[in-house]
Amino acid sequence: GESVGLHLPTLSVQEGDNSIINCAYSNSASDYFIWYKQESGKGPQFIIDIRSNMDKRQGQRVTVLLNKTVKHLSLQIAATQPGDSAVYFCAETTGNQFYFGTGTSLTVIP
Amino acid sequence: NAGVMQNPRHLVRRRGQEARLRCSPMKGHSHVYWYRQLPEEGLKFMVYLQKENIIDESGMPKERFSAEFPKEGPSILRIQQVVRGDSAAYFCASSPGQGSWETQYFGPGTRLLVL
C-alpha cells in the first residue's frame, strides 16, 4: 500500500528563521497533496495544497515544493513564529482517500 | 459558517461497552471521512461516506466498527464492545463532494478512552 513518511520527526527553529519540513511519498500515481497543521488537542488544519501538475505553490508565509522525480514534498515557512509550533502532516491522494504521514513536530524557540 | 463539528469531544468507556461518535459536516458538504489517530502517529483512514452510502470502508476493522451517514442528521461512527486498543482520537473530515481532489476539512476530534 501507499506510505507517506517524513524525514525528520522533530524540528526546532529560532523565531524569525525559515523552517523547512520534508515529506517523502511512495505512490507515483498520487496527484494531489496537502499540508496540514495540527496543534495539541485540535484537529488538523489545512495549510496549503498542490496538484501534481505544479512544482511550486505559495501562500501566506508558506511555500510547498513538489518534486515528482524523487517523490518528495516540502513545506517552507518563512519567518517562523511561536504560533507555528505544531505537528505538520503531509497527505497524498489519487482520489478521495488520503494517506497521511506520521508528522513532524515543529518547535519554535523564542 | 460553522466548521465540522464532532461530539462528544471526550468519551470514556469501560471494556465491552459501546461508543458512539458523531460528526456534523460543514454546511454544504455531503462527503464525510473518519480517521483514527493514535498518540504520536499520523491519521489512519477508516471510512468514506456520502449521504446514505458507504463509498470506501477499506480502513475499517472487520468487526465491532460500523459507520453511517443518514439522510438526516450527523454521521455516526459506532464501536461495539470496546477494548483498550480502541483508545485513540477519532477525527471526522468533510468535503463538498463536487469533484475530485477536494480539500478535507477536519473537526476537533473525539478522544476515546477505554478503561
Short mmCIF file of C-alpha atoms in Angstrom, two decimals:
data_model
loop_
_atom_site.label_atom_id
_atom_site.label_comp_id
_atom_site.label_asym_id
_atom_site.label_seq_id
_atom_site.Cartn_x
_atom_site.Cartn_y
_atom_site.Cartn_z
CA GLY A 1 0.00 0.00 0.00
CA GLU A 2 0.91 3.63 -0.08
CA SER A 3 3.22 5.07 2.51
CA VAL A 4 3.91 8.64 3.32
CA GLY A 5 6.83 9.35 5.56
CA LEU A 6 8.72 12.29 6.91
CA HIS A 7 12.47 12.60 7.05
CA LEU A 8 12.63 14.25 10.48
CA PRO A 9 10.23 13.59 13.32
CA THR A 10 11.19 16.80 15.17
CA LEU A 11 12.45 20.20 14.14
CA SER A 12 13.47 23.16 16.30
CA VAL A 13 13.99 26.61 14.83
CA GLN A 14 14.65 30.07 16.16
CA GLU A 15 11.83 32.57 15.93
CA GLY A 16 12.22 34.56 12.74
CA ASP A 17 14.16 31.86 10.89
CA ASN A 18 12.75 29.91 7.98
CA SER A 19 11.55 26.33 8.50
CA ILE A 20 11.64 23.51 6.01
CA ILE A 21 9.64 20.35 6.63
CA ASN A 22 10.14 17.43 4.27
CA CYS A 23 7.93 14.56 3.21
CA ALA A 24 8.53 11.52 1.02
CA TYR A 25 5.74 9.63 -0.67
CA SER A 26 5.79 6.28 -2.39
CA ASN A 27 2.84 6.27 -4.78
CA SER A 28 3.90 7.82 -8.05
CA ALA A 29 0.22 7.94 -9.08
CA SER A 30 -0.65 10.39 -6.31
CA ASP A 31 -1.82 13.59 -7.91
CA TYR A 32 -2.90 15.81 -5.07
CA PHE A 33 -1.03 16.73 -1.90
CA ILE A 34 -1.96 18.71 1.17
CA TRP A 35 -0.06 20.02 4.16
CA TYR A 36 -1.93 20.10 7.45
CA LYS A 37 -1.00 21.67 10.77
CA GLN A 38 -2.18 20.07 13.98
CA GLU A 39 -1.89 21.83 17.29
CA SER A 40 -2.09 19.89 20.51
CA GLY A 41 -5.62 18.73 21.26
CA LYS A 42 -7.03 20.00 17.97
CA GLY A 43 -7.93 18.62 14.58
CA PRO A 44 -5.70 19.03 11.52
CA GLN A 45 -5.95 22.42 9.89
CA PHE A 46 -5.46 22.88 6.14
CA ILE A 47 -2.39 24.94 5.26
CA ILE A 48 -1.74 24.61 1.55
CA ASP A 49 -2.25 22.16 -1.27
CA ILE A 50 -0.61 21.39 -4.59
CA ARG A 51 -1.58 19.33 -7.62
CA SER A 52 0.83 17.11 -9.45
CA ASN A 53 0.88 19.37 -12.50
CA MET A 54 2.65 22.01 -10.43
CA ASP A 55 6.04 22.04 -8.73
CA LYS A 56 5.60 25.08 -6.51
CA ARG A 57 2.80 26.92 -4.82
CA GLN A 58 2.95 29.86 -2.46
CA GLY A 59 0.63 31.01 0.25
CA GLN A 60 0.93 33.49 3.03
CA ARG A 61 4.37 32.80 4.55
CA VAL A 62 4.25 29.22 3.29
CA THR A 63 5.54 27.59 0.14
CA VAL A 64 5.07 24.00 -0.96
CA LEU A 65 7.51 22.39 -3.36
CA LEU A 66 6.80 19.17 -5.20
CA ASN A 67 9.49 17.06 -6.84
CA LYS A 68 7.76 14.23 -8.63
CA THR A 69 11.02 12.75 -9.89
CA VAL A 70 12.12 11.79 -6.40
CA LYS A 71 8.61 11.77 -4.90
CA HIS A 72 9.39 14.47 -2.40
CA LEU A 73 7.30 17.23 -0.94
CA SER A 74 8.44 20.09 1.27
CA LEU A 75 6.80 22.86 3.24
CA GLN A 76 8.69 26.07 3.77
CA ILE A 77 7.57 28.50 6.44
CA ALA A 78 9.05 31.96 6.26
CA ALA A 79 9.85 33.99 9.39
CA THR A 80 8.68 31.24 11.72
CA GLN A 81 6.63 32.45 14.67
CA PRO A 82 5.84 30.83 18.03
CA GLY A 83 2.29 30.22 16.80
CA ASP A 84 3.72 27.95 14.11
CA SER A 85 4.71 25.38 16.75
CA ALA A 86 2.67 22.28 15.92
CA VAL A 87 2.84 18.92 14.19
CA TYR A 88 2.81 19.15 10.41
CA PHE A 89 1.47 16.34 8.24
CA CYS A 90 1.65 15.84 4.54
CA ALA A 91 -1.13 13.89 2.87
CA GLU A 92 -1.36 12.40 -0.60
CA THR A 93 -4.19 11.05 -2.66
CA THR A 94 -5.03 9.62 -6.05
CA GLY A 95 -8.75 10.14 -5.47
CA ASN A 96 -10.76 10.52 -2.33
CA GLN A 97 -8.77 8.53 0.18
CA PHE A 98 -5.92 10.47 1.75
CA TYR A 99 -2.81 8.89 3.20
CA PHE A 100 -1.11 10.78 5.98
CA GLY A 101 2.46 10.68 7.19
CA THR A 102 3.43 10.37 10.82
CA GLY A 103 4.11 14.07 11.11
CA THR A 104 6.95 16.41 12.03
CA SER A 105 6.83 18.26 15.30
CA LEU A 106 7.98 21.86 14.84
CA THR A 107 9.10 23.80 17.90
CA VAL A 108 9.81 27.49 17.59
CA ILE A 109 12.32 28.83 20.08
CA PRO A 110 11.62 32.43 21.10
CA ASN B 1 -20.36 29.26 8.70
CA ALA B 2 -19.70 26.61 11.30
CA GLY B 3 -16.93 24.15 10.67
CA VAL B 4 -17.02 20.41 11.11
CA MET B 5 -18.48 19.56 14.48
CA GLN B 6 -17.84 16.46 16.49
CA ASN B 7 -19.27 15.29 19.76
CA PRO B 8 -18.55 14.32 22.32
CA ARG B 9 -15.07 15.82 22.50
CA HIS B 10 -14.07 13.30 25.13
CA LEU B 11 -15.61 9.89 25.77
CA VAL B 12 -14.74 7.38 28.46
CA ARG B 13 -15.97 3.82 28.19
CA ARG B 14 -15.30 0.57 30.01
CA ARG B 15 -14.30 -2.52 28.12
CA GLY B 16 -17.30 -4.15 26.50
CA GLN B 17 -19.39 -1.00 26.26
CA GLU B 18 -20.44 0.75 23.08
CA ALA B 19 -19.06 4.05 21.84
CA ARG B 20 -20.96 6.37 19.50
CA LEU B 21 -19.12 9.24 17.90
CA ARG B 22 -20.98 11.91 15.98
CA CYS B 23 -19.89 14.17 13.16
CA SER B 24 -21.77 17.03 11.54
CA PRO B 25 -20.08 18.13 8.31
CA MET B 26 -19.62 21.69 7.23
CA LYS B 27 -22.67 23.32 5.73
CA GLY B 28 -22.98 22.33 2.10
CA HIS B 29 -20.66 19.33 2.41
CA SER B 30 -22.03 15.92 1.52
CA HIS B 31 -18.92 13.76 1.96
CA VAL B 32 -17.67 12.58 5.32
CA TYR B 33 -14.47 10.76 6.24
CA TRP B 34 -13.44 9.16 9.50
CA TYR B 35 -9.84 8.80 10.67
CA ARG B 36 -8.20 7.35 13.73
CA GLN B 37 -5.08 8.78 15.32
CA LEU B 38 -3.01 7.01 17.92
CA PRO B 39 -0.62 9.05 20.11
CA GLU B 40 2.50 10.17 18.24
CA GLU B 41 1.14 8.75 14.99
CA GLY B 42 -0.44 10.04 11.82
CA LEU B 43 -4.04 9.80 10.76
CA LYS B 44 -5.28 6.44 9.52
CA PHE B 45 -8.17 6.41 7.10
CA MET B 46 -11.15 4.38 8.24
CA VAL B 47 -14.19 5.07 6.08
CA TYR B 48 -15.58 7.44 3.46
CA LEU B 49 -19.31 8.08 3.28
CA GLN B 50 -21.80 10.07 1.29
CA LYS B 51 -25.39 10.55 2.36
CA GLU B 52 -26.89 7.07 2.89
CA ASN B 53 -23.93 5.39 1.18
CA ILE B 54 -20.63 3.90 2.27
CA ILE B 55 -18.19 4.61 -0.53
CA ASP B 56 -14.97 3.16 0.89
CA GLU B 57 -14.62 1.29 4.16
CA SER B 58 -11.28 -0.31 3.44
CA GLY B 59 -9.77 1.14 6.61
CA MET B 60 -12.45 -0.11 8.96
CA PRO B 61 -11.72 -3.08 11.21
CA LYS B 62 -13.79 -6.05 10.11
CA GLU B 63 -15.54 -6.46 13.44
CA ARG B 64 -17.15 -4.17 16.01
CA PHE B 65 -16.84 -0.98 13.91
CA SER B 66 -19.57 0.49 11.77
CA ALA B 67 -20.36 3.86 10.27
CA GLU B 68 -23.38 5.54 8.78
CA PHE B 69 -24.34 8.88 7.31
CA PRO B 70 -28.13 9.05 7.21
CA LYS B 71 -30.18 11.32 5.03
CA GLU B 72 -30.91 13.46 8.05
CA GLY B 73 -28.61 14.03 10.98
CA PRO B 74 -24.93 13.55 11.67
CA SER B 75 -22.61 10.78 10.63
CA ILE B 76 -22.14 8.17 13.34
CA LEU B 77 -19.09 6.03 14.00
CA ARG B 78 -20.09 3.17 16.24
CA ILE B 79 -17.71 0.92 18.11
CA GLN B 80 -19.25 -2.07 19.82
CA GLN B 81 -17.69 -3.97 22.73
CA VAL B 82 -14.81 -1.55 23.01
CA VAL B 83 -11.36 -2.77 24.01
CA ARG B 84 -8.41 -0.81 25.36
CA GLY B 85 -6.79 -0.78 21.95
CA ASP B 86 -9.66 1.35 20.66
CA SER B 87 -8.42 4.25 22.77
CA ALA B 88 -7.46 6.94 20.28
CA ALA B 89 -8.52 10.25 18.81
CA TYR B 90 -11.14 9.89 16.10
CA PHE B 91 -11.35 12.66 13.57
CA CYS B 92 -14.04 13.38 11.09
CA ALA B 93 -13.49 15.42 7.94
CA SER B 94 -15.88 16.67 5.29
CA SER B 95 -15.67 17.88 1.73
CA PRO B 96 -18.19 19.39 -0.69
CA GLY B 97 -18.48 16.29 -2.86
CA GLN B 98 -18.43 18.17 -6.12
CA GLY B 99 -15.38 16.65 -7.75
CA SER B 100 -12.01 15.08 -7.32
CA TRP B 101 -9.10 16.47 -5.31
CA GLU B 102 -11.25 18.11 -2.74
CA THR B 103 -9.72 19.51 0.38
CA GLN B 104 -10.97 17.80 3.51
CA TYR B 105 -11.76 19.98 6.50
CA PHE B 106 -11.36 18.39 9.89
CA GLY B 107 -13.34 18.55 13.06
CA PRO B 108 -11.77 18.87 16.54
CA GLY B 109 -11.92 15.13 17.13
CA THR B 110 -13.34 12.83 19.77
CA ARG B 111 -10.85 11.40 22.23
CA LEU B 112 -11.95 7.96 23.29
CA LEU B 113 -10.51 6.40 26.41
CA VAL B 114 -11.32 2.79 27.18
CA LEU B 115 -10.73 1.79 30.78
#
